[in-house]
Tab-separated table of C-alpha atoms in Angstrom:
chain	number	residue	atom	x	y	z
A	19	MET	CA	-0.336	-0.027	-0.269
A	20	ASN	CA	1.385	3.003	-0.931
A	21	ILE	CA	1.667	5.538	2.280
A	22	ASN	CA	1.330	8.731	0.265
A	23	ASN	CA	-2.465	7.652	-0.472
A	24	VAL	CA	-2.744	6.589	3.058
A	25	ILE	CA	-1.550	9.687	4.704
A	26	PRO	CA	-4.190	11.967	3.236
A	27	THR	CA	-7.191	9.732	4.132
A	28	ARG	CA	-6.331	9.403	7.570
A	29	ARG	CA	-5.890	13.305	7.536
A	30	ASN	CA	-9.310	13.603	6.120
A	31	LEU	CA	-10.882	11.483	8.314
A	32	ALA	CA	-9.536	12.885	11.334
A	33	ARG	CA	-11.106	16.641	10.000
A	34	THR	CA	-14.254	14.981	9.273
A	35	LEU	CA	-14.360	13.320	13.147
A	36	GLY	CA	-13.456	16.781	14.500
A	37	LEU	CA	-16.108	18.344	12.458
A	38	THR	CA	-18.475	16.160	13.511
A	39	ALA	CA	-17.897	16.590	17.156
A	40	ALA	CA	-17.577	20.259	16.761
A	41	THR	CA	-21.260	20.117	14.926
A	42	LEU	CA	-22.642	18.583	18.001
A	43	CYS	CA	-21.309	20.530	19.973
A	44	ILE	CA	-22.610	23.985	18.174
A	45	ALA	CA	-25.860	22.016	17.614
A	46	VAL	CA	-26.486	21.761	21.215
A	47	LEU	CA	-25.263	25.029	22.093
A	48	ALA	CA	-27.310	26.757	19.712
A	49	SER	CA	-30.242	25.061	21.254
A	50	CYS	CA	-29.369	26.470	24.866
A	51	MET	CA	-29.044	29.737	23.247
A	52	SER	CA	-32.076	29.704	21.325
A	53	ASN	CA	-34.036	29.017	24.261
A	54	SER	CA	-32.106	31.643	26.171
A	55	ARG	CA	-33.108	34.300	23.742
A	56	ALA	CA	-36.610	33.342	23.546
A	57	MET	CA	-37.019	33.518	27.234
A	58	GLN	CA	-35.050	37.099	27.180
A	59	ASN	CA	-37.245	38.562	24.290
A	60	GLY	CA	-40.392	37.008	25.652
A	61	GLY	CA	-40.701	35.142	21.943
A	62	GLU	CA	-40.752	38.108	20.432
A	63	VAL	CA	-39.328	38.077	17.000
A	64	THR	CA	-36.393	40.859	17.286
A	65	GLY	CA	-34.259	40.095	14.035
A	66	GLN	CA	-31.104	38.265	13.615
A	67	ARG	CA	-27.717	40.468	13.804
A	68	SER	CA	-24.540	40.269	12.402
A	69	ALA	CA	-21.464	42.408	13.132
A	70	ALA	CA	-21.679	45.557	11.281
A	71	TYR	CA	-19.311	45.961	8.524
A	72	ASN	CA	-17.232	49.255	8.087
A	73	GLU	CA	-15.746	49.261	4.266
A	74	PRO	CA	-12.408	50.671	3.948
A	75	ALA	CA	-11.326	53.773	2.197
A	76	PRO	CA	-10.222	51.793	-1.425
A	77	PHE	CA	-6.807	53.444	-2.135
A	78	GLY	CA	-6.428	56.462	-4.593
A	79	MET	CA	-10.424	56.840	-4.195
A	80	VAL	CA	-12.752	59.375	-2.778
A	81	GLU	CA	-16.476	58.687	-1.419
A	82	ILE	CA	-19.563	60.272	-3.723
A	83	LYS	CA	-22.440	60.393	-1.507
A	84	ARG	CA	-26.017	59.592	-2.715
A	85	GLY	CA	-27.586	62.657	-4.094
A	86	TYR	CA	-29.836	63.970	-7.395
A	87	LEU	CA	-28.472	66.225	-9.992
A	88	LYS	CA	-30.671	67.602	-12.862
A	89	ALA	CA	-28.846	66.105	-15.849
A	90	GLY	CA	-28.432	67.478	-18.967
A	91	VAL	CA	-28.022	70.998	-20.416
A	92	GLU	CA	-30.814	73.500	-19.134
A	93	ASN	CA	-29.979	75.919	-21.656
A	94	ASN	CA	-29.550	75.389	-25.394
A	95	ASP	CA	-25.912	75.031	-26.809
A	96	THR	CA	-24.921	78.100	-27.706
A	97	LEU	CA	-22.323	76.723	-30.208
A	98	TRP	CA	-24.451	74.507	-32.371
A	99	GLY	CA	-27.815	75.511	-31.202
A	100	ILE	CA	-28.576	71.799	-30.234
A	101	VAL	CA	-31.560	71.035	-27.632
A	102	THR	CA	-30.217	68.729	-24.842
A	103	PRO	CA	-33.262	67.095	-22.927
A	104	THR	CA	-32.759	67.153	-18.827
A	105	ARG	CA	-34.095	64.850	-16.841
A	106	GLU	CA	-33.962	64.753	-13.028
A	107	ILE	CA	-32.304	61.714	-11.604
A	108	SER	CA	-31.404	60.311	-8.196
A	109	VAL	CA	-27.846	58.283	-7.760
A	110	ASP	CA	-26.823	56.082	-5.258
A	111	GLY	CA	-23.064	56.650	-3.371
A	112	PHE	CA	-20.002	55.309	-4.958
A	113	TRP	CA	-16.036	55.002	-4.885
A	114	MET	CA	-14.386	57.190	-7.773
A	115	ASP	CA	-10.437	57.349	-8.624
A	116	GLN	CA	-9.561	60.794	-7.796
A	117	THR	CA	-7.754	61.206	-10.918
A	118	GLU	CA	-7.384	59.493	-14.039
A	119	VAL	CA	-5.686	56.012	-14.498
A	120	THR	CA	-2.056	57.205	-15.207
A	121	ASN	CA	0.396	55.552	-17.441
A	122	SER	CA	2.079	53.740	-14.225
A	123	MET	CA	-0.903	52.290	-13.213
A	124	TYR	CA	-1.878	50.940	-16.472
A	125	ARG	CA	1.633	49.512	-16.971
A	126	GLN	CA	1.077	47.464	-13.987
A	127	PHE	CA	-1.481	45.593	-15.476
A	128	VAL	CA	0.850	45.392	-18.833
A	129	GLU	CA	3.443	44.002	-16.526
A	130	TRP	CA	1.155	41.601	-14.601
A	131	VAL	CA	0.087	40.070	-18.002
A	132	ARG	CA	3.209	39.452	-18.617
A	133	ASP	CA	4.501	38.104	-15.433
A	134	SER	CA	1.696	35.608	-15.654
A	135	ILE	CA	2.693	34.291	-18.952
A	136	ILE	CA	6.587	34.266	-17.684
A	137	ARG	CA	5.272	32.089	-14.895
A	138	GLU	CA	2.999	29.761	-16.689
A	139	ARG	CA	5.855	28.808	-18.909
A	140	LEU	CA	8.580	28.507	-15.950
A	141	ALA	CA	6.021	25.781	-15.011
A	142	ASP	CA	5.851	24.287	-18.370
A	143	PRO	CA	8.072	21.570	-18.898
A	144	GLN	CA	9.596	22.729	-21.899
A	145	TYR	CA	11.105	25.474	-20.143
A	146	GLY	CA	12.437	23.128	-17.630
A	147	GLY	CA	9.268	22.574	-15.645
A	148	ASP	CA	9.414	24.155	-12.374
A	149	GLU	CA	6.264	23.174	-10.868
A	150	THR	CA	6.422	25.733	-7.814
A	151	TYR	CA	5.192	28.244	-10.092
A	152	LYS	CA	1.877	26.873	-10.312
A	153	ILE	CA	-0.492	25.287	-7.253
A	154	GLU	CA	-2.559	22.605	-8.135
A	155	VAL	CA	-3.004	21.000	-4.270
A	156	ASP	CA	-4.255	22.598	-1.334
A	157	ARG	CA	-1.695	22.391	2.311
A	158	TYR	CA	-4.072	18.822	2.703
A	159	GLY	CA	-3.040	17.617	-0.759
A	160	ASP	CA	-5.844	18.129	-2.288
A	161	PRO	CA	-6.623	19.327	-5.317
A	162	VAL	CA	-7.342	22.588	-6.315
A	163	THR	CA	-7.978	24.760	-9.643
A	164	PRO	CA	-5.034	25.314	-11.037
A	165	HIS	CA	-3.481	28.731	-10.680
A	166	LEU	CA	-0.364	30.729	-10.624
A	167	ASN	CA	2.097	30.987	-7.381
A	168	TRP	CA	2.960	34.892	-7.331
A	169	THR	CA	4.445	34.101	-4.339
A	170	LYS	CA	7.623	32.818	-5.709
A	171	PRO	CA	9.972	35.551	-7.688
A	172	ILE	CA	10.956	35.406	-11.031
A	173	PRO	CA	14.683	34.839	-11.430
A	174	TRP	CA	15.271	37.925	-13.357
A	175	ARG	CA	18.854	38.644	-11.967
A	176	LYS	CA	20.532	34.972	-12.326
A	177	PRO	CA	18.351	32.627	-14.220
A	178	THR	CA	19.324	29.262	-15.236
A	179	GLU	CA	19.145	28.153	-19.212
A	180	GLU	CA	15.946	27.079	-19.252
A	181	GLN	CA	14.527	29.749	-17.038
A	182	GLU	CA	16.082	32.058	-19.126
A	183	ARG	CA	14.012	30.766	-22.261
A	184	ALA	CA	11.164	31.106	-20.627
A	185	ILE	CA	11.429	35.199	-19.717
A	186	GLU	CA	12.868	35.806	-23.030
A	187	SER	CA	10.161	34.249	-24.583
A	188	VAL	CA	7.505	37.257	-24.498
A	189	TYR	CA	10.030	39.363	-26.092
A	190	THR	CA	11.278	40.403	-29.563
A	191	ARG	CA	13.720	42.087	-31.502
A	192	HIS	CA	12.260	44.888	-33.829
A	193	PRO	CA	13.264	43.722	-37.516
A	194	ILE	CA	14.757	46.964	-38.394
A	195	ASP	CA	16.985	47.653	-35.651
A	196	GLY	CA	17.004	44.738	-33.041
A	197	THR	CA	16.093	46.714	-30.339
A	198	LYS	CA	14.499	44.314	-27.847
A	199	MET	CA	10.820	44.987	-26.761
A	200	LEU	CA	7.727	43.515	-25.502
A	201	ASP	CA	5.977	40.854	-28.122
A	202	ILE	CA	2.830	43.132	-27.519
A	203	ARG	CA	0.786	40.157	-29.692
A	204	GLN	CA	1.547	37.894	-26.342
A	205	LEU	CA	-0.274	40.345	-24.088
A	206	ASN	CA	-3.683	39.294	-23.819
A	207	TYR	CA	-5.724	39.318	-20.682
A	208	ARG	CA	-8.503	36.516	-20.070
A	209	TYR	CA	-11.307	37.010	-18.065
A	210	GLU	CA	-14.482	36.271	-16.889
A	211	VAL	CA	-18.163	38.130	-16.013
A	212	PHE	CA	-20.936	36.852	-14.624
A	213	ASP	CA	-24.006	38.242	-15.656
A	214	TYR	CA	-25.705	38.927	-12.373
A	215	GLU	CA	-28.462	41.626	-14.058
A	216	LYS	CA	-29.491	38.994	-16.619
A	217	ALA	CA	-29.520	35.484	-14.646
A	218	ALA	CA	-31.627	37.352	-12.181
A	219	LEU	CA	-34.663	37.917	-15.004
A	220	ARG	CA	-37.293	35.700	-14.677
A	221	LYS	CA	-37.512	34.689	-18.222
A	222	TYR	CA	-34.344	32.896	-17.674
A	223	ARG	CA	-34.825	31.219	-14.409
A	224	LEU	CA	-33.512	27.432	-14.682
A	225	ASP	CA	-36.900	26.207	-13.626
A	226	PRO	CA	-39.507	27.315	-16.547
A	227	ALA	CA	-42.509	26.839	-13.189
A	228	GLU	CA	-40.299	30.141	-11.872
A	229	ARG	CA	-40.412	31.961	-15.200
A	230	ASN	CA	-44.250	33.393	-14.861
A	231	LEU	CA	-45.963	33.966	-11.208
A	232	ASN	CA	-49.500	34.220	-13.271
A	233	THR	CA	-51.282	30.562	-11.656
A	234	ASP	CA	-53.724	30.668	-14.494
A	235	ILE	CA	-50.701	29.921	-16.762
A	236	THR	CA	-49.967	26.178	-17.144
A	237	THR	CA	-46.172	25.967	-17.460
A	238	ASP	CA	-44.542	24.085	-20.147
A	239	PRO	CA	-41.724	21.927	-18.294
A	240	ASP	CA	-39.906	21.114	-21.456
A	241	GLU	CA	-39.908	25.032	-22.884
A	242	VAL	CA	-36.457	25.788	-24.467
A	243	VAL	CA	-35.581	29.177	-23.599
A	244	MET	CA	-32.362	30.605	-25.926
A	245	ILE	CA	-29.791	33.125	-23.924
A	246	SER	CA	-26.805	34.486	-25.636
A	247	LYS	CA	-23.016	34.563	-23.902
A	248	ASP	CA	-20.307	36.234	-24.936
A	249	THR	CA	-16.812	33.780	-25.700
A	250	ALA	CA	-13.422	33.863	-26.795
A	251	TYR	CA	-10.544	31.827	-27.472
A	252	ILE	CA	-6.905	32.070	-29.502
A	253	ASP	CA	-6.761	29.816	-32.494
A	254	GLU	CA	-3.919	28.246	-34.345
A	255	ASN	CA	-2.094	31.222	-35.530
A	256	GLY	CA	-2.255	33.185	-32.547
A	257	ARG	CA	-5.234	35.314	-33.145
A	258	ILE	CA	-8.399	36.351	-30.787
A	259	VAL	CA	-11.678	34.534	-31.762
A	260	ARG	CA	-14.611	36.556	-30.281
A	261	GLN	CA	-18.169	35.097	-30.608
A	262	THR	CA	-21.847	35.504	-29.289
A	263	ILE	CA	-22.926	32.219	-29.331
A	264	GLU	CA	-26.943	31.126	-28.884
A	265	ARG	CA	-27.371	27.774	-27.010
A	266	PRO	CA	-30.370	26.391	-24.755
A	267	LEU	CA	-30.216	27.603	-21.146
A	268	SER	CA	-29.139	24.684	-19.417
A	269	SER	CA	-26.898	25.808	-16.158
A	270	LEU	CA	-25.871	29.148	-14.552
A	271	TYR	CA	-22.921	28.738	-16.413
A	272	ASP	CA	-24.694	30.196	-19.348
A	273	PHE	CA	-24.306	33.514	-17.941
A	274	LEU	CA	-20.712	33.451	-17.437
A	275	ASN	CA	-19.082	35.616	-20.585
A	276	THR	CA	-15.460	34.749	-21.452
A	277	TYR	CA	-13.778	37.830	-23.037
A	278	ILE	CA	-9.850	38.117	-24.092
A	279	VAL	CA	-8.489	41.216	-24.810
A	280	PRO	CA	-4.881	42.668	-25.672
A	281	VAL	CA	-3.842	44.946	-23.205
A	282	TYR	CA	-1.039	47.014	-24.741
A	283	PRO	CA	-2.280	50.302	-25.192
A	284	ASP	CA	-2.008	51.847	-29.137
A	285	THR	CA	0.709	54.354	-29.446
A	286	THR	CA	0.512	55.041	-32.946
A	287	VAL	CA	-2.587	57.008	-31.533
A	288	TRP	CA	-0.960	59.905	-31.480
A	289	VAL	CA	0.080	59.778	-35.733
A	290	ASN	CA	-3.286	58.176	-36.730
A	291	ASP	CA	-5.026	60.863	-34.489
A	292	PHE	CA	-3.480	63.965	-36.520
A	293	THR	CA	-2.378	63.983	-40.000
A	294	ASN	CA	0.141	65.803	-41.053
A	295	ALA	CA	1.568	66.808	-37.260
A	296	ASN	CA	5.226	65.805	-35.775
A	297	ASN	CA	3.680	63.329	-33.152
A	298	GLU	CA	6.478	60.771	-33.580
A	299	THR	CA	8.120	61.943	-29.843
A	300	TYR	CA	4.864	60.789	-28.355
A	301	MET	CA	3.979	57.718	-30.306
A	302	LYS	CA	7.626	56.662	-28.845
A	303	LEU	CA	7.698	57.786	-25.428
A	304	TYR	CA	4.278	58.959	-23.788
A	305	PHE	CA	3.661	55.023	-22.484
A	306	SER	CA	7.033	54.119	-22.109
A	307	SER	CA	9.244	56.741	-20.613
A	308	PRO	CA	9.216	57.584	-16.640
A	309	THR	CA	8.695	61.444	-17.410
A	310	TYR	CA	4.865	60.592	-18.487
A	311	ASN	CA	4.445	58.055	-15.525
A	312	ASP	CA	1.670	60.461	-13.799
A	313	TYR	CA	0.076	61.350	-17.255
A	314	PRO	CA	-3.292	59.987	-18.108
A	315	VAL	CA	-3.248	56.725	-20.119
A	316	VAL	CA	-4.109	57.135	-23.863
A	317	GLY	CA	-4.991	54.911	-26.628
A	318	VAL	CA	-7.078	52.440	-24.583
A	319	THR	CA	-9.915	51.327	-26.148
A	320	TRP	CA	-13.453	51.066	-24.199
A	321	GLU	CA	-12.767	47.121	-24.190
A	322	GLN	CA	-9.390	47.515	-22.446
A	323	ALA	CA	-10.443	49.852	-20.171
A	324	GLN	CA	-12.902	47.084	-18.753
A	325	ALA	CA	-10.354	44.763	-18.706
A	326	PHE	CA	-8.562	47.000	-16.741
A	327	CYS	CA	-11.141	47.148	-14.188
A	328	ALA	CA	-11.912	43.258	-14.299
A	329	TRP	CA	-7.898	42.574	-13.424
A	330	ARG	CA	-8.031	45.213	-11.181
A	331	THR	CA	-11.255	43.691	-8.960
A	332	GLU	CA	-8.832	40.162	-9.169
A	333	TYR	CA	-5.571	41.597	-7.979
A	334	LEU	CA	-7.751	43.164	-4.886
A	335	LEU	CA	-9.683	39.936	-3.689
A	336	ARG	CA	-6.618	37.898	-4.646
A	337	GLY	CA	-5.826	36.241	-0.771
A	338	MET	CA	-8.435	38.564	0.310
A	339	GLY	CA	-10.595	36.759	3.829
A	340	PRO	CA	-14.057	36.412	4.274
A	341	GLN	CA	-15.110	40.297	3.923
A	342	ALA	CA	-13.917	39.901	0.405
A	343	ARG	CA	-17.785	38.922	-0.328
A	344	TYR	CA	-18.924	41.933	0.205
A	345	LEU	CA	-16.512	44.407	-1.811
A	346	GLN	CA	-17.909	45.052	-5.348
A	347	ARG	CA	-15.883	45.141	-8.478
A	348	TYR	CA	-14.423	47.947	-10.245
A	349	ARG	CA	-16.020	49.285	-13.290
A	350	LEU	CA	-16.406	51.644	-15.265
A	351	PRO	CA	-18.927	54.557	-14.030
A	352	THR	CA	-22.542	55.005	-15.868
A	353	GLU	CA	-22.876	58.284	-17.750
A	354	ILE	CA	-25.042	59.742	-14.756
A	355	GLU	CA	-22.570	58.543	-12.162
A	356	TRP	CA	-19.806	60.328	-14.044
A	357	GLU	CA	-21.834	63.460	-14.222
A	358	TYR	CA	-23.086	63.796	-10.895
A	359	ALA	CA	-19.633	63.045	-9.722
A	360	ALA	CA	-18.307	65.801	-12.528
A	361	ARG	CA	-20.820	68.421	-11.201
A	362	GLY	CA	-19.648	68.696	-7.371
A	363	LYS	CA	-21.774	69.032	-4.035
A	364	GLU	CA	-23.253	72.322	-5.723
A	365	GLY	CA	-24.447	70.803	-9.078
A	366	ASN	CA	-22.338	73.341	-11.029
A	367	PRO	CA	-22.326	73.223	-15.009
A	368	PHE	CA	-18.405	72.687	-14.710
A	369	PRO	CA	-16.444	71.306	-12.072
A	370	TRP	CA	-15.857	74.883	-10.284
A	371	GLU	CA	-18.012	77.306	-9.648
A	372	GLY	CA	-19.333	79.634	-11.939
A	373	ASP	CA	-18.668	79.539	-15.930
A	374	GLU	CA	-15.333	81.404	-16.376
A	375	THR	CA	-12.341	79.453	-16.977
A	376	LYS	CA	-9.449	81.018	-15.027
A	377	ASN	CA	-9.392	82.166	-11.269
A	378	ASP	CA	-8.770	85.635	-10.259
A	379	ARG	CA	-5.126	85.038	-10.527
A	380	GLY	CA	-5.587	84.237	-14.193
A	381	CYS	CA	-4.694	80.595	-13.692
A	382	PHE	CA	-7.234	77.832	-15.570
A	383	PHE	CA	-8.973	75.450	-13.874
A	384	ALA	CA	-8.385	72.757	-16.394
A	385	ASN	CA	-5.990	71.580	-19.308
A	386	PHE	CA	-8.145	72.300	-22.165
A	387	LYS	CA	-8.054	74.608	-25.719
A	388	PRO	CA	-8.615	77.867	-24.672
A	389	ASP	CA	-7.710	79.726	-28.157
A	390	ARG	CA	-7.847	78.260	-31.843
A	391	GLY	CA	-4.732	76.424	-32.115
A	392	ASN	CA	-3.411	78.181	-29.133
A	393	TYR	CA	-3.055	74.910	-27.239
A	394	THR	CA	-0.068	76.231	-24.816
A	395	GLU	CA	-2.274	79.331	-23.365
A	396	ASP	CA	-3.215	77.198	-20.196
A	397	GLY	CA	0.454	75.885	-19.704
A	398	ASN	CA	0.139	72.521	-21.372
A	399	LEU	CA	0.592	71.347	-25.175
A	400	ILE	CA	-0.747	68.011	-24.869
A	401	THR	CA	-2.096	66.242	-21.716
A	402	SER	CA	-0.994	67.337	-18.537
A	403	ARG	CA	0.302	65.289	-15.143
A	404	THR	CA	-2.968	64.391	-13.129
A	405	GLY	CA	-4.031	66.410	-10.598
A	406	ILE	CA	-2.188	69.620	-10.867
A	407	TYR	CA	-5.307	71.233	-11.361
A	408	GLY	CA	-7.704	72.494	-8.544
A	409	ALA	CA	-10.478	69.457	-7.482
A	410	ASN	CA	-13.642	69.855	-7.450
A	411	SER	CA	-16.130	69.712	-4.252
A	412	ASN	CA	-15.801	66.280	-4.306
A	413	GLY	CA	-12.301	65.999	-4.223
A	414	LEU	CA	-12.112	64.818	-7.887
A	415	PHE	CA	-9.229	66.286	-10.217
A	416	ASP	CA	-9.237	66.660	-14.256
A	417	MET	CA	-12.730	66.243	-14.654
A	418	ALA	CA	-12.944	68.419	-17.165
A	419	GLY	CA	-10.084	68.371	-19.786
A	420	ASN	CA	-6.797	66.840	-19.664
A	421	VAL	CA	-8.472	63.735	-21.441
A	422	ALA	CA	-11.798	62.515	-21.938
A	423	GLU	CA	-12.824	59.139	-20.245
A	424	TRP	CA	-15.051	56.352	-20.766
A	425	THR	CA	-18.347	55.178	-19.068
A	426	ASN	CA	-20.035	52.391	-19.068
A	427	THR	CA	-23.098	53.160	-20.952
A	428	VAL	CA	-23.916	52.973	-24.558
A	429	TYR	CA	-24.740	56.107	-26.554
A	430	THR	CA	-27.804	57.046	-27.895
A	431	GLU	CA	-29.311	60.296	-28.971
A	432	ALA	CA	-32.010	60.417	-26.637
A	433	GLY	CA	-29.655	60.701	-23.742
A	434	VAL	CA	-30.985	60.870	-20.506
A	435	ALA	CA	-34.282	61.120	-21.528
A	436	ALA	CA	-34.206	57.557	-22.034
A	437	MET	CA	-32.589	56.706	-19.002
A	438	ALA	CA	-34.829	55.911	-15.621
A	439	ASP	CA	-34.810	58.381	-12.536
A	440	LEU	CA	-33.022	56.348	-10.237
A	441	ASN	CA	-29.513	54.744	-10.603
A	442	PRO	CA	-29.877	54.812	-14.549
A	443	GLU	CA	-27.451	52.742	-16.849
A	444	LEU	CA	-28.102	51.911	-20.696
A	445	ARG	CA	-26.118	48.905	-20.910
A	446	TYR	CA	-25.716	46.968	-24.175
A	447	ASN	CA	-22.495	44.018	-25.087
A	448	ALA	CA	-22.592	44.486	-28.527
A	449	ALA	CA	-22.181	41.174	-30.105
A	450	LYS	CA	-19.805	41.028	-33.041
A	451	GLU	CA	-22.140	40.597	-35.290
A	452	ASP	CA	-24.040	43.838	-34.582
A	453	PRO	CA	-23.897	46.828	-36.579
A	454	TYR	CA	-20.688	48.898	-35.927
A	455	VAL	CA	-23.217	51.953	-34.655
A	456	LEU	CA	-24.501	49.488	-31.664
A	457	LYS	CA	-20.904	49.562	-30.267
A	458	ARG	CA	-20.475	53.482	-29.593
A	459	LYS	CA	-19.901	53.928	-26.230
A	460	SER	CA	-20.693	57.549	-23.956
A	461	VAL	CA	-17.656	59.723	-23.862
A	462	ARG	CA	-17.610	62.731	-21.125
A	463	GLY	CA	-15.534	65.525	-20.091
A	464	GLY	CA	-13.487	66.817	-23.162
A	465	SER	CA	-10.220	66.738	-23.337
A	466	TRP	CA	-6.591	68.952	-23.867
A	467	LYS	CA	-7.976	69.331	-27.377
A	468	ASP	CA	-11.204	70.568	-26.837
A	469	PRO	CA	-12.672	74.164	-26.502
A	470	ILE	CA	-14.476	75.727	-23.466
A	471	SER	CA	-18.369	74.201	-24.615
A	472	TYR	CA	-17.250	70.543	-24.717
A	473	ILE	CA	-15.708	70.206	-21.237
A	474	ARG	CA	-18.866	71.138	-19.614
A	475	SER	CA	-20.173	68.551	-17.238
A	476	ALA	CA	-23.483	67.511	-19.159
A	477	TRP	CA	-21.593	68.053	-22.649
A	478	ARG	CA	-22.183	64.442	-24.502
A	479	THR	CA	-20.360	63.086	-27.052
A	480	TRP	CA	-19.055	59.027	-27.951
A	481	GLU	CA	-16.591	56.923	-29.475
A	482	TYR	CA	-16.659	53.135	-30.601
A	483	GLN	CA	-15.579	50.958	-28.169
A	484	ASN	CA	-12.844	49.493	-30.359
A	485	GLN	CA	-11.433	52.611	-30.927
A	486	PRO	CA	-8.344	53.727	-29.342
A	487	ARG	CA	-7.783	57.845	-29.119
A	488	SER	CA	-4.349	60.144	-28.012
A	489	TYR	CA	-7.387	62.169	-26.043
A	490	ILE	CA	-9.581	59.571	-24.434
A	491	GLY	CA	-8.073	57.892	-20.914
A	492	PHE	CA	-10.573	56.559	-18.032
A	493	ARG	CA	-11.094	56.583	-14.652
A	494	CYS	CA	-12.570	53.170	-12.332
A	495	VAL	CA	-15.291	53.324	-9.691
A	496	ARG	CA	-16.782	51.270	-7.260
A	497	SER	CA	-20.117	50.338	-5.852
A	498	LYS	CA	-20.465	51.352	-2.177
A	499	ALA	CA	-20.501	48.070	-0.057
A	500	THR	CA	-22.298	49.852	2.611
A	501	THR	CA	-25.239	52.353	2.078
A	502	VAL	CA	-26.907	54.375	5.114
A	503	SER	CA	-29.342	57.145	5.312
A	504	SER	CA	-27.715	60.777	5.349
A	505	ASN	CA	-27.788	62.796	8.449
A	506	ALA	CA	-30.361	65.052	7.390
A	507	ALA	CA	-32.593	62.208	6.181
A	508	GLU	CA	-31.991	60.727	10.044
A	509	LYS	CA	-32.977	64.244	11.205
A	510	LYS	CA	-35.917	64.568	9.423
A	511	ARG	CA	-37.469	61.367	10.745
A	512	LYS	CA	-36.584	62.176	13.877
């Protein structure tokens, strides 16, 4: 008999016996405590309470308390005469990045993807097969879902020959000058998103009897409900294949969507966005040079921004304890959340008070294009370092100008007129086969290249979800794990 097979069995048996004894003790104690509480409360239902959860402030984020705004532009646009609809909307509280996501923050994402590929290969037999870079069993020897061991460092300084091959495999050489550089074709991030909203819809209940509450209607137990989900894989040529498939609903896995996204930003946007302009320097240095570490990342599509949010959530939850179940995922803000946060506590048309663009000392409030062709009047030529202009009353920087920002909302001409008046979100996950017009996402805030009318908090524009730009970035939000009444509301009730 193999002793390696015996030891886990004994351990499991001991654990089972221990759990059984503990369960019996807990049952007896619970019975005693229940009787004791019933005696104390006189048999009345008083509620089962648990310890309160105090959510820590996420690093680099500020709290936006719940409130109300009149979304949209109240006065007709003086430049184009466009009539913009308005709507009175209430918004729940959330956390929001104090600044736009910077190059250094996004570079951490890129390097995490690079390092995950290296760790996978260090564990691969073709590169030495060091199994310690991948965890496949727990401390008891029981199998777990294989995952990378991030506690084991990559041997950057003195790798063995096999380890060096694994590390060098994510790099390539420029075919012209031979410069060593990352092979960005390999830098793909795979993530999964469970669609809780769709799974909650009654028409998609797994049990046909639960799909209609009207008892006058006889449900068909053999009814087939079709459902669509997003999938992705990498083909034999290394290309990402994205599909939206439709199939009969059979399990909760039908609500799990899979995405594979290339993560490296498109540095060529500086050339492609501006014809007949010498922007080669920005193309080469803006994302990679430490000089621009604290500048907002650009050249990132809406799809890449979504992938960053998913990775940031994964990075946060890794290794966390039971409190992880309370924390909400990072995501892009809805269009209304963005406008509500940008207007500040006073609901101003701009993130600052009044319609002036300068303070009483002659300093501009934001990085935008103050005059025709004069980008430098505000002190900057292109983007500026985040946070160098004053924050609005919510403590947020650069909510006007610098870079425009992706939101999670699909763009429609109706705008706020088509939205609910409570936490509105117009969301549409466009399938690959959908017309391109359905892949427009709302962009807010205006940028370093826009005039004053485009950087108003209510101004709406859009871009296609797969289109990177040199003037569009993003910031993340996170729904609050706890929501409480405001002090004013509490006092009013009392």
